[in-house]
Amino acid sequence: MPPELLGRWVGWFAPAEQPFLLPAELDGAAGLRADPRPLPDELRDTYWIYGDDADLPRVWLSEQEFLALERPTRIALLAAQRRLGRELVPSVRGYRHQLGDTARGQGDGHRFVWWPSLIAGHEQAVLREYIEEGRRPSRHDEVTETTWRQAQSLLPGARELAGTFPRASGPNCFGAVMAAAGVPGAATEWMQREPFEQWLSDATLPGGTDDRLGTVMVWRSPDGLVQHAAVALGDGWVLHKPSQGWMSPVKVLTADDAKRSARAAGRRLQRYRMTH
């Protein structure tokens, strides 16, 4: 793991100051006040603060400020994060092999949050576990030279992109497909639906099969909006980026695994074949 990449990840995984969702019963307690500052994209993705949760009041705390709260307040605040769905409130038991009982005093002894002081010395192991847990690994190293060579004709950017992480949150599945097809700048952009749909209209026709090079797989919600996209490399391999998060690399999976990864209630899969 390159030091520069690791350093960025640590800053987003265990920031020196982090947002806590602030329930009404704690607003004003022990001096906790909602802070309307914008939530950086990377922390939004770290803590999964999306949708309605993004509109909830938040309080920003450093480790010193958090630990200065009375223990009942810390316990209530941690419990509220769990209840409201903020991520990264792991169990003390789950990290005892790395942290011992260091994190036990944060709250009720069962849950804690990550701070720079806690992750220091454990960065590689903790972040690798976080990046990999519950996620399918990219299998780009298993793609044969023949498959990569053949893919070059329609997907000149695919091999360079496969297995790479973004420099920050933002780059998404639509941009990954377009970048694989050689669209300049698409790999680093939070690609919106409209330019992706325009590219789809310009560069593809309806049809294709999962094992055919250049088949673009598009998942749409019942309202017709595109929700996810992937592209076939041929020989049963598919390239996609699972999310726009900083922890989400561009992956190569089997077609079946890519479909499992993108499956969601109400979505339907459509296929398009690239023409150039």
PDB file of C-alpha atoms in Angstrom:
ATOM      1  CA  MET A   1       0.000   0.000   0.000  1.00  0.00           C
ATOM      2  CA  PRO A   2       1.745   3.248  -1.118  1.00  0.00           C
ATOM      3  CA  PRO A   3       2.471   5.637   1.823  1.00  0.00           C
ATOM      4  CA  GLU A   4       0.697   8.537   0.103  1.00  0.00           C
ATOM      5  CA  LEU A   5      -2.460   6.487  -0.384  1.00  0.00           C
ATOM      6  CA  LEU A   6      -2.301   5.149   3.169  1.00  0.00           C
ATOM      7  CA  GLY A   7      -1.932   8.666   4.544  1.00  0.00           C
ATOM      8  CA  ARG A   8      -5.040   9.880   2.738  1.00  0.00           C
ATOM      9  CA  TRP A   9      -7.010   6.849   3.879  1.00  0.00           C
ATOM     10  CA  VAL A  10      -6.055   7.373   7.532  1.00  0.00           C
ATOM     11  CA  GLY A  11      -7.213  10.982   7.328  1.00  0.00           C
ATOM     12  CA  TRP A  12     -10.628   9.909   6.051  1.00  0.00           C
ATOM     13  CA  PHE A  13     -11.017   6.799   8.195  1.00  0.00           C
ATOM     14  CA  ALA A  14      -9.897   8.319  11.512  1.00  0.00           C
ATOM     15  CA  PRO A  15      -9.973  12.118  11.141  1.00  0.00           C
ATOM     16  CA  ALA A  16      -8.739  14.301  13.977  1.00  0.00           C
ATOM     17  CA  GLU A  17     -12.174  15.920  14.066  1.00  0.00           C
ATOM     18  CA  GLN A  18     -15.201  13.908  13.065  1.00  0.00           C
ATOM     19  CA  PRO A  19     -18.958  14.364  12.671  1.00  0.00           C
ATOM     20  CA  PHE A  20     -21.467  12.803  15.041  1.00  0.00           C
ATOM     21  CA  LEU A  21     -25.167  12.820  14.221  1.00  0.00           C
ATOM     22  CA  LEU A  22     -26.868  14.790  16.962  1.00  0.00           C
ATOM     23  CA  PRO A  23     -30.242  13.470  18.150  1.00  0.00           C
ATOM     24  CA  ALA A  24     -32.750  15.944  19.610  1.00  0.00           C
ATOM     25  CA  GLU A  25     -32.351  14.604  23.128  1.00  0.00           C
ATOM     26  CA  LEU A  26     -28.638  15.450  23.133  1.00  0.00           C
ATOM     27  CA  ASP A  27     -28.850  18.830  21.409  1.00  0.00           C
ATOM     28  CA  GLY A  28     -27.544  21.264  23.997  1.00  0.00           C
ATOM     29  CA  ALA A  29     -26.489  18.554  26.448  1.00  0.00           C
ATOM     30  CA  ALA A  30     -22.992  19.097  27.848  1.00  0.00           C
ATOM     31  CA  GLY A  31     -22.527  21.965  25.412  1.00  0.00           C
ATOM     32  CA  LEU A  32     -23.182  19.884  22.297  1.00  0.00           C
ATOM     33  CA  ARG A  33     -24.434  22.210  19.566  1.00  0.00           C
ATOM     34  CA  ALA A  34     -25.223  21.473  15.943  1.00  0.00           C
ATOM     35  CA  ASP A  35     -22.561  22.689  13.542  1.00  0.00           C
ATOM     36  CA  PRO A  36     -23.814  23.293   9.971  1.00  0.00           C
ATOM     37  CA  ARG A  37     -20.418  23.081   8.279  1.00  0.00           C
ATOM     38  CA  PRO A  38     -20.482  21.070   5.030  1.00  0.00           C
ATOM     39  CA  LEU A  39     -19.626  17.392   5.196  1.00  0.00           C
ATOM     40  CA  PRO A  40     -16.651  16.538   2.929  1.00  0.00           C
ATOM     41  CA  ASP A  41     -17.410  13.856   0.372  1.00  0.00           C
ATOM     42  CA  GLU A  42     -14.817  11.510   1.856  1.00  0.00           C
ATOM     43  CA  LEU A  43     -16.313  11.672   5.361  1.00  0.00           C
ATOM     44  CA  ARG A  44     -19.817  11.316   3.972  1.00  0.00           C
ATOM     45  CA  ASP A  45     -18.655   8.062   2.387  1.00  0.00           C
ATOM     46  CA  THR A  46     -16.702   6.917   5.450  1.00  0.00           C
ATOM     47  CA  TYR A  47     -19.675   7.314   7.758  1.00  0.00           C
ATOM     48  CA  TRP A  48     -22.389   6.546   5.210  1.00  0.00           C
ATOM     49  CA  ILE A  49     -24.241   9.779   5.905  1.00  0.00           C
ATOM     50  CA  TYR A  50     -26.563   9.813   2.907  1.00  0.00           C
ATOM     51  CA  GLY A  51     -30.142  10.702   2.048  1.00  0.00           C
ATOM     52  CA  ASP A  52     -32.244  11.895   4.962  1.00  0.00           C
ATOM     53  CA  ASP A  53     -29.329  11.352   7.361  1.00  0.00           C
ATOM     54  CA  ALA A  54     -27.389  14.073   5.553  1.00  0.00           C
ATOM     55  CA  ASP A  55     -29.977  16.601   6.761  1.00  0.00           C
ATOM     56  CA  LEU A  56     -29.716  15.591  10.420  1.00  0.00           C
ATOM     57  CA  PRO A  57     -27.933  18.004  12.780  1.00  0.00           C
ATOM     58  CA  ARG A  58     -24.275  17.164  13.385  1.00  0.00           C
ATOM     59  CA  VAL A  59     -21.738  18.033  16.017  1.00  0.00           C
ATOM     60  CA  TRP A  60     -18.008  17.985  15.224  1.00  0.00           C
ATOM     61  CA  LEU A  61     -15.674  16.713  17.934  1.00  0.00           C
ATOM     62  CA  SER A  62     -11.966  16.123  18.326  1.00  0.00           C
ATOM     63  CA  GLU A  63     -10.754  13.214  20.423  1.00  0.00           C
ATOM     64  CA  GLN A  64      -9.982  15.593  23.287  1.00  0.00           C
ATOM     65  CA  GLU A  65     -13.451  17.132  23.115  1.00  0.00           C
ATOM     66  CA  PHE A  66     -15.121  13.741  22.891  1.00  0.00           C
ATOM     67  CA  LEU A  67     -13.271  12.316  25.882  1.00  0.00           C
ATOM     68  CA  ALA A  68     -13.973  15.481  27.894  1.00  0.00           C
ATOM     69  CA  LEU A  69     -17.700  14.689  27.767  1.00  0.00           C
ATOM     70  CA  GLU A  70     -19.199  12.958  30.765  1.00  0.00           C
ATOM     71  CA  ARG A  71     -19.258   9.200  30.289  1.00  0.00           C
ATOM     72  CA  PRO A  72     -23.100   8.962  30.178  1.00  0.00           C
ATOM     73  CA  THR A  73     -23.079  11.561  27.385  1.00  0.00           C
ATOM     74  CA  ARG A  74     -20.442   9.633  25.437  1.00  0.00           C
ATOM     75  CA  ILE A  75     -22.427   6.429  25.844  1.00  0.00           C
ATOM     76  CA  ALA A  76     -25.610   8.140  24.641  1.00  0.00           C
ATOM     77  CA  LEU A  77     -23.804   9.740  21.701  1.00  0.00           C
ATOM     78  CA  LEU A  78     -22.292   6.445  20.560  1.00  0.00           C
ATOM     79  CA  ALA A  79     -25.642   4.698  20.943  1.00  0.00           C
ATOM     80  CA  ALA A  80     -27.275   7.422  18.834  1.00  0.00           C
ATOM     81  CA  GLN A  81     -24.764   6.863  16.012  1.00  0.00           C
ATOM     82  CA  ARG A  82     -25.696   3.192  15.935  1.00  0.00           C
ATOM     83  CA  ARG A  83     -29.404   3.983  16.010  1.00  0.00           C
ATOM     84  CA  LEU A  84     -29.191   6.643  13.305  1.00  0.00           C
ATOM     85  CA  GLY A  85     -27.043   4.512  11.023  1.00  0.00           C
ATOM     86  CA  ARG A  86     -23.720   6.328  11.113  1.00  0.00           C
ATOM     87  CA  GLU A  87     -20.990   3.835  10.230  1.00  0.00           C
ATOM     88  CA  LEU A  88     -17.688   3.123  11.980  1.00  0.00           C
ATOM     89  CA  VAL A  89     -18.853   2.540  15.528  1.00  0.00           C
ATOM     90  CA  PRO A  90     -17.175  -0.876  15.789  1.00  0.00           C
ATOM     91  CA  SER A  91     -17.143  -3.307  18.670  1.00  0.00           C
ATOM     92  CA  VAL A  92     -14.304  -3.286  21.186  1.00  0.00           C
ATOM     93  CA  ARG A  93     -14.243  -7.081  21.030  1.00  0.00           C
ATOM     94  CA  GLY A  94     -13.752  -7.054  17.272  1.00  0.00           C
ATOM     95  CA  TYR A  95     -10.457  -5.155  17.584  1.00  0.00           C
ATOM     96  CA  ARG A  96      -9.173  -6.547  20.864  1.00  0.00           C
ATOM     97  CA  HIS A  97      -6.467  -8.473  19.002  1.00  0.00           C
ATOM     98  CA  GLN A  98      -5.029  -5.134  17.844  1.00  0.00           C
ATOM     99  CA  LEU A  99      -6.055  -2.596  20.490  1.00  0.00           C
ATOM    100  CA  GLY A 100      -6.418  -4.678  23.641  1.00  0.00           C
ATOM    101  CA  ASP A 101      -8.663  -2.744  26.021  1.00  0.00           C
ATOM    102  CA  THR A 102      -7.477   0.686  24.851  1.00  0.00           C
ATOM    103  CA  ALA A 103     -10.865   1.596  23.347  1.00  0.00           C
ATOM    104  CA  ARG A 104     -12.988   0.218  26.178  1.00  0.00           C
ATOM    105  CA  GLY A 105     -13.154   3.474  28.127  1.00  0.00           C
ATOM    106  CA  GLN A 106     -14.718   5.511  25.316  1.00  0.00           C
ATOM    107  CA  GLY A 107     -18.297   4.573  26.189  1.00  0.00           C
ATOM    108  CA  ASP A 108     -20.097   1.549  27.562  1.00  0.00           C
ATOM    109  CA  GLY A 109     -17.115  -0.724  26.977  1.00  0.00           C
ATOM    110  CA  HIS A 110     -18.679  -2.343  23.920  1.00  0.00           C
ATOM    111  CA  ARG A 111     -18.479   0.291  21.171  1.00  0.00           C
ATOM    112  CA  PHE A 112     -15.937   2.929  20.148  1.00  0.00           C
ATOM    113  CA  VAL A 113     -14.965   5.281  17.324  1.00  0.00           C
ATOM    114  CA  TRP A 114     -11.602   5.559  15.611  1.00  0.00           C
ATOM    115  CA  TRP A 115      -9.217   8.427  16.360  1.00  0.00           C
ATOM    116  CA  PRO A 116      -5.696   9.058  15.046  1.00  0.00           C
ATOM    117  CA  SER A 117      -4.214   7.974  18.386  1.00  0.00           C
ATOM    118  CA  LEU A 118      -6.018   4.621  18.217  1.00  0.00           C
ATOM    119  CA  ILE A 119      -5.087   3.689  14.673  1.00  0.00           C
ATOM    120  CA  ALA A 120      -1.438   4.760  15.022  1.00  0.00           C
ATOM    121  CA  GLY A 121       0.759   1.732  14.510  1.00  0.00           C
ATOM    122  CA  HIS A 122      -2.130  -0.333  13.129  1.00  0.00           C
ATOM    123  CA  GLU A 123      -2.827   1.598   9.934  1.00  0.00           C
ATOM    124  CA  GLN A 124      -2.023  -1.097   7.397  1.00  0.00           C
ATOM    125  CA  ALA A 125      -3.883  -3.916   9.129  1.00  0.00           C
ATOM    126  CA  VAL A 126      -6.966  -1.907  10.121  1.00  0.00           C
ATOM    127  CA  LEU A 127      -7.433  -0.223   6.756  1.00  0.00           C
ATOM    128  CA  ARG A 128      -6.813  -3.398   4.780  1.00  0.00           C
ATOM    129  CA  GLU A 129      -9.465  -5.156   6.850  1.00  0.00           C
ATOM    130  CA  TYR A 130     -11.871  -2.240   6.356  1.00  0.00           C
ATOM    131  CA  ILE A 131     -11.300  -2.093   2.595  1.00  0.00           C
ATOM    132  CA  GLU A 132     -11.714  -5.838   2.137  1.00  0.00           C
ATOM    133  CA  GLU A 133     -14.382  -6.796   4.683  1.00  0.00           C
ATOM    134  CA  GLY A 134     -17.573  -7.984   3.007  1.00  0.00           C
ATOM    135  CA  ARG A 135     -16.382  -6.881  -0.410  1.00  0.00           C
ATOM    136  CA  ARG A 136     -15.494  -8.994  -3.415  1.00  0.00           C
ATOM    137  CA  PRO A 137     -11.810  -8.688  -4.371  1.00  0.00           C
ATOM    138  CA  SER A 138     -10.900  -7.532  -7.830  1.00  0.00           C
ATOM    139  CA  ARG A 139      -9.696 -10.402 -10.012  1.00  0.00           C
ATOM    140  CA  HIS A 140      -7.899  -8.343 -12.647  1.00  0.00           C
ATOM    141  CA  ASP A 141      -4.705 -10.367 -12.152  1.00  0.00           C
ATOM    142  CA  GLU A 142      -6.565 -13.454 -13.394  1.00  0.00           C
ATOM    143  CA  VAL A 143      -7.475 -11.930 -16.767  1.00  0.00           C
ATOM    144  CA  THR A 144      -5.307 -13.451 -19.496  1.00  0.00           C
ATOM    145  CA  GLU A 145      -3.005 -11.455 -21.730  1.00  0.00           C
ATOM    146  CA  THR A 146      -5.101 -12.531 -24.691  1.00  0.00           C
ATOM    147  CA  THR A 147      -8.270 -11.103 -23.139  1.00  0.00           C
ATOM    148  CA  TRP A 148      -6.579  -7.808 -22.285  1.00  0.00           C
ATOM    149  CA  ARG A 149      -5.116  -7.562 -25.784  1.00  0.00           C
ATOM    150  CA  GLN A 150      -8.485  -8.158 -27.415  1.00  0.00           C
ATOM    151  CA  ALA A 151     -10.192  -5.697 -25.068  1.00  0.00           C
ATOM    152  CA  GLN A 152      -7.833  -2.941 -26.213  1.00  0.00           C
ATOM    153  CA  SER A 153      -9.823  -2.442 -29.413  1.00  0.00           C
ATOM    154  CA  LEU A 154     -12.985  -1.206 -27.640  1.00  0.00           C
ATOM    155  CA  LEU A 155     -11.750  -0.556 -24.102  1.00  0.00           C
ATOM    156  CA  PRO A 156      -8.295   1.032 -24.378  1.00  0.00           C
ATOM    157  CA  GLY A 157      -8.389   2.375 -20.820  1.00  0.00           C
ATOM    158  CA  ALA A 158      -9.617  -0.743 -19.049  1.00  0.00           C
ATOM    159  CA  ARG A 159      -6.360  -2.452 -18.143  1.00  0.00           C
ATOM    160  CA  GLU A 160      -4.740   0.658 -16.677  1.00  0.00           C
ATOM    161  CA  LEU A 161      -7.869   1.365 -14.641  1.00  0.00           C
ATOM    162  CA  ALA A 162      -8.470  -2.150 -13.304  1.00  0.00           C
ATOM    163  CA  GLY A 163      -7.578  -2.601  -9.641  1.00  0.00           C
ATOM    164  CA  THR A 164      -6.893   1.083  -8.982  1.00  0.00           C
ATOM    165  CA  PHE A 165      -8.308   3.277  -6.217  1.00  0.00           C
ATOM    166  CA  PRO A 166      -9.460   6.869  -6.785  1.00  0.00           C
ATOM    167  CA  ARG A 167      -7.467   9.741  -5.314  1.00  0.00           C
ATOM    168  CA  ALA A 168     -10.573  10.824  -3.393  1.00  0.00           C
ATOM    169  CA  SER A 169     -14.311  10.248  -3.300  1.00  0.00           C
ATOM    170  CA  GLY A 170     -16.258  11.055  -6.438  1.00  0.00           C
ATOM    171  CA  PRO A 171     -15.240   8.834  -9.379  1.00  0.00           C
ATOM    172  CA  ASN A 172     -18.089   6.393  -9.931  1.00  0.00           C
ATOM    173  CA  CYS A 173     -19.335   3.495 -12.037  1.00  0.00           C
ATOM    174  CA  PHE A 174     -20.449   5.663 -14.972  1.00  0.00           C
ATOM    175  CA  GLY A 175     -17.075   7.361 -15.202  1.00  0.00           C
ATOM    176  CA  ALA A 176     -15.268   4.018 -14.908  1.00  0.00           C
ATOM    177  CA  VAL A 177     -17.145   2.571 -17.891  1.00  0.00           C
ATOM    178  CA  MET A 178     -16.536   5.684 -19.982  1.00  0.00           C
ATOM    179  CA  ALA A 179     -12.863   5.843 -18.960  1.00  0.00           C
ATOM    180  CA  ALA A 180     -12.410   2.193 -19.899  1.00  0.00           C
ATOM    181  CA  ALA A 181     -13.818   3.130 -23.316  1.00  0.00           C
ATOM    182  CA  GLY A 182     -11.195   5.859 -23.630  1.00  0.00           C
ATOM    183  CA  VAL A 183     -13.178   8.995 -22.716  1.00  0.00           C
ATOM    184  CA  PRO A 184     -10.563  11.515 -21.460  1.00  0.00           C
ATOM    185  CA  GLY A 185     -10.953  12.611 -17.832  1.00  0.00           C
ATOM    186  CA  ALA A 186     -13.851  10.293 -17.078  1.00  0.00           C
ATOM    187  CA  ALA A 187     -11.861   8.230 -14.543  1.00  0.00           C
ATOM    188  CA  THR A 188     -11.472  11.161 -12.146  1.00  0.00           C
ATOM    189  CA  GLU A 189     -14.940  12.701 -12.456  1.00  0.00           C
ATOM    190  CA  TRP A 190     -18.134  12.181 -10.481  1.00  0.00           C
ATOM    191  CA  MET A 191     -19.957  11.374 -13.683  1.00  0.00           C
ATOM    192  CA  GLN A 192     -23.617  12.337 -13.697  1.00  0.00           C
ATOM    193  CA  ARG A 193     -26.432  10.448 -15.380  1.00  0.00           C
ATOM    194  CA  GLU A 194     -26.923  12.895 -18.252  1.00  0.00           C
ATOM    195  CA  PRO A 195     -23.438  12.687 -19.803  1.00  0.00           C
ATOM    196  CA  PHE A 196     -23.402   8.932 -19.265  1.00  0.00           C
ATOM    197  CA  GLU A 197     -26.742   8.559 -21.042  1.00  0.00           C
ATOM    198  CA  GLN A 198     -25.441  10.760 -23.862  1.00  0.00           C
ATOM    199  CA  TRP A 199     -22.338   8.597 -24.207  1.00  0.00           C
ATOM    200  CA  LEU A 200     -24.529   5.485 -24.146  1.00  0.00           C
ATOM    201  CA  SER A 201     -26.643   6.933 -26.956  1.00  0.00           C
ATOM    202  CA  ASP A 202     -23.611   7.934 -29.032  1.00  0.00           C
ATOM    203  CA  ALA A 203     -21.417   4.860 -28.551  1.00  0.00           C
ATOM    204  CA  THR A 204     -23.778   1.879 -28.168  1.00  0.00           C
ATOM    205  CA  LEU A 205     -26.846   0.131 -29.510  1.00  0.00           C
ATOM    206  CA  PRO A 206     -29.294  -2.041 -27.553  1.00  0.00           C
ATOM    207  CA  GLY A 207     -28.191  -5.658 -27.224  1.00  0.00           C
ATOM    208  CA  GLY A 208     -25.146  -7.675 -26.281  1.00  0.00           C
ATOM    209  CA  THR A 209     -24.367 -10.567 -23.959  1.00  0.00           C
ATOM    210  CA  ASP A 210     -22.454 -10.754 -20.698  1.00  0.00           C
ATOM    211  CA  ASP A 211     -19.498 -12.590 -22.225  1.00  0.00           C
ATOM    212  CA  ARG A 212     -19.155 -10.352 -25.277  1.00  0.00           C
ATOM    213  CA  LEU A 213     -16.463  -7.667 -25.261  1.00  0.00           C
ATOM    214  CA  GLY A 214     -17.982  -4.192 -25.125  1.00  0.00           C
ATOM    215  CA  THR A 215     -21.367  -5.131 -23.699  1.00  0.00           C
ATOM    216  CA  VAL A 216     -22.385  -2.319 -21.352  1.00  0.00           C
ATOM    217  CA  MET A 217     -24.547  -3.559 -18.495  1.00  0.00           C
ATOM    218  CA  VAL A 218     -26.908  -0.898 -17.153  1.00  0.00           C
ATOM    219  CA  TRP A 219     -29.148  -1.248 -14.115  1.00  0.00           C
ATOM    220  CA  ARG A 220     -32.174   1.032 -13.969  1.00  0.00           C
ATOM    221  CA  SER A 221     -34.675   1.743 -11.221  1.00  0.00           C
ATOM    222  CA  PRO A 222     -38.439   1.498 -11.894  1.00  0.00           C
ATOM    223  CA  ASP A 223     -38.509   5.187 -12.882  1.00  0.00           C
ATOM    224  CA  GLY A 224     -36.015   4.453 -15.681  1.00  0.00           C
ATOM    225  CA  LEU A 225     -33.062   6.254 -14.093  1.00  0.00           C
ATOM    226  CA  VAL A 226     -29.698   4.552 -14.498  1.00  0.00           C
ATOM    227  CA  GLN A 227     -28.366   3.439 -11.110  1.00  0.00           C
ATOM    228  CA  HIS A 228     -25.268   1.417 -11.968  1.00  0.00           C
ATOM    229  CA  ALA A 229     -23.177   0.397 -14.947  1.00  0.00           C
ATOM    230  CA  ALA A 230     -20.439  -2.074 -15.863  1.00  0.00           C
ATOM    231  CA  VAL A 231     -18.756  -3.190 -19.061  1.00  0.00           C
ATOM    232  CA  ALA A 232     -17.746  -6.641 -20.294  1.00  0.00           C
ATOM    233  CA  LEU A 233     -14.084  -7.276 -21.076  1.00  0.00           C
ATOM    234  CA  GLY A 234     -14.878 -10.562 -22.790  1.00  0.00           C
ATOM    235  CA  ASP A 235     -14.344 -14.173 -21.707  1.00  0.00           C
ATOM    236  CA  GLY A 236     -16.777 -13.750 -18.826  1.00  0.00           C
ATOM    237  CA  TRP A 237     -15.003 -10.812 -17.119  1.00  0.00           C
ATOM    238  CA  VAL A 238     -16.690  -7.503 -16.259  1.00  0.00           C
ATOM    239  CA  LEU A 239     -15.203  -4.192 -15.119  1.00  0.00           C
ATOM    240  CA  HIS A 240     -17.081  -1.928 -12.713  1.00  0.00           C
ATOM    241  CA  LYS A 241     -16.640   0.474  -9.797  1.00  0.00           C
ATOM    242  CA  PRO A 242     -19.015  -0.444  -6.967  1.00  0.00           C
ATOM    243  CA  SER A 243     -19.463   3.082  -5.589  1.00  0.00           C
ATOM    244  CA  GLN A 244     -18.160   6.642  -5.655  1.00  0.00           C
ATOM    245  CA  GLY A 245     -16.403   6.168  -2.296  1.00  0.00           C
ATOM    246  CA  TRP A 246     -12.681   6.606  -1.729  1.00  0.00           C
ATOM    247  CA  MET A 247     -12.549   2.981  -0.512  1.00  0.00           C
ATOM    248  CA  SER A 248     -14.032   1.615  -3.738  1.00  0.00           C
ATOM    249  CA  PRO A 249     -11.550   0.511  -6.438  1.00  0.00           C
ATOM    250  CA  VAL A 250     -12.318  -0.242 -10.042  1.00  0.00           C
ATOM    251  CA  LYS A 251     -12.793  -4.013 -10.015  1.00  0.00           C
ATOM    252  CA  VAL A 252     -12.769  -6.882 -12.433  1.00  0.00           C
ATOM    253  CA  LEU A 253     -15.257  -9.598 -11.499  1.00  0.00           C
ATOM    254  CA  THR A 254     -16.960 -12.462 -13.237  1.00  0.00           C
ATOM    255  CA  ALA A 255     -20.195 -11.429 -14.902  1.00  0.00           C
ATOM    256  CA  ASP A 256     -22.195 -13.389 -12.329  1.00  0.00           C
ATOM    257  CA  ASP A 257     -20.450 -11.693  -9.399  1.00  0.00           C
ATOM    258  CA  ALA A 258     -20.878  -8.263 -10.989  1.00  0.00           C
ATOM    259  CA  LYS A 259     -24.604  -8.909 -11.311  1.00  0.00           C
ATOM    260  CA  ARG A 260     -24.803 -10.055  -7.691  1.00  0.00           C
ATOM    261  CA  SER A 261     -22.942  -6.936  -6.596  1.00  0.00           C
ATOM    262  CA  ALA A 262     -25.325  -4.606  -8.452  1.00  0.00           C
ATOM    263  CA  ARG A 263     -28.530  -6.416  -7.541  1.00  0.00           C
ATOM    264  CA  ALA A 264     -31.102  -4.331  -5.672  1.00  0.00           C
ATOM    265  CA  ALA A 265     -34.871  -4.447  -5.243  1.00  0.00           C
ATOM    266  CA  GLY A 266     -36.700  -3.020  -8.255  1.00  0.00           C
ATOM    267  CA  ARG A 267     -33.678  -2.690 -10.518  1.00  0.00           C
ATOM    268  CA  ARG A 268     -33.734  -4.174 -13.996  1.00  0.00           C
ATOM    269  CA  LEU A 269     -30.685  -4.951 -16.104  1.00  0.00           C
ATOM    270  CA  GLN A 270     -30.394  -3.737 -19.681  1.00  0.00           C
ATOM    271  CA  ARG A 271     -27.567  -4.461 -22.092  1.00  0.00           C
ATOM    272  CA  TYR A 272     -26.028  -2.331 -24.819  1.00  0.00           C
ATOM    273  CA  ARG A 273     -23.251  -3.199 -27.262  1.00  0.00           C
ATOM    274  CA  MET A 274     -20.508  -0.733 -28.013  1.00  0.00           C
ATOM    275  CA  THR A 275     -20.178   0.201 -31.669  1.00  0.00           C
ATOM    276  CA  HIS A 276     -16.865   2.077 -31.445  1.00  0.00           C
TER     277      HIS A 276
END
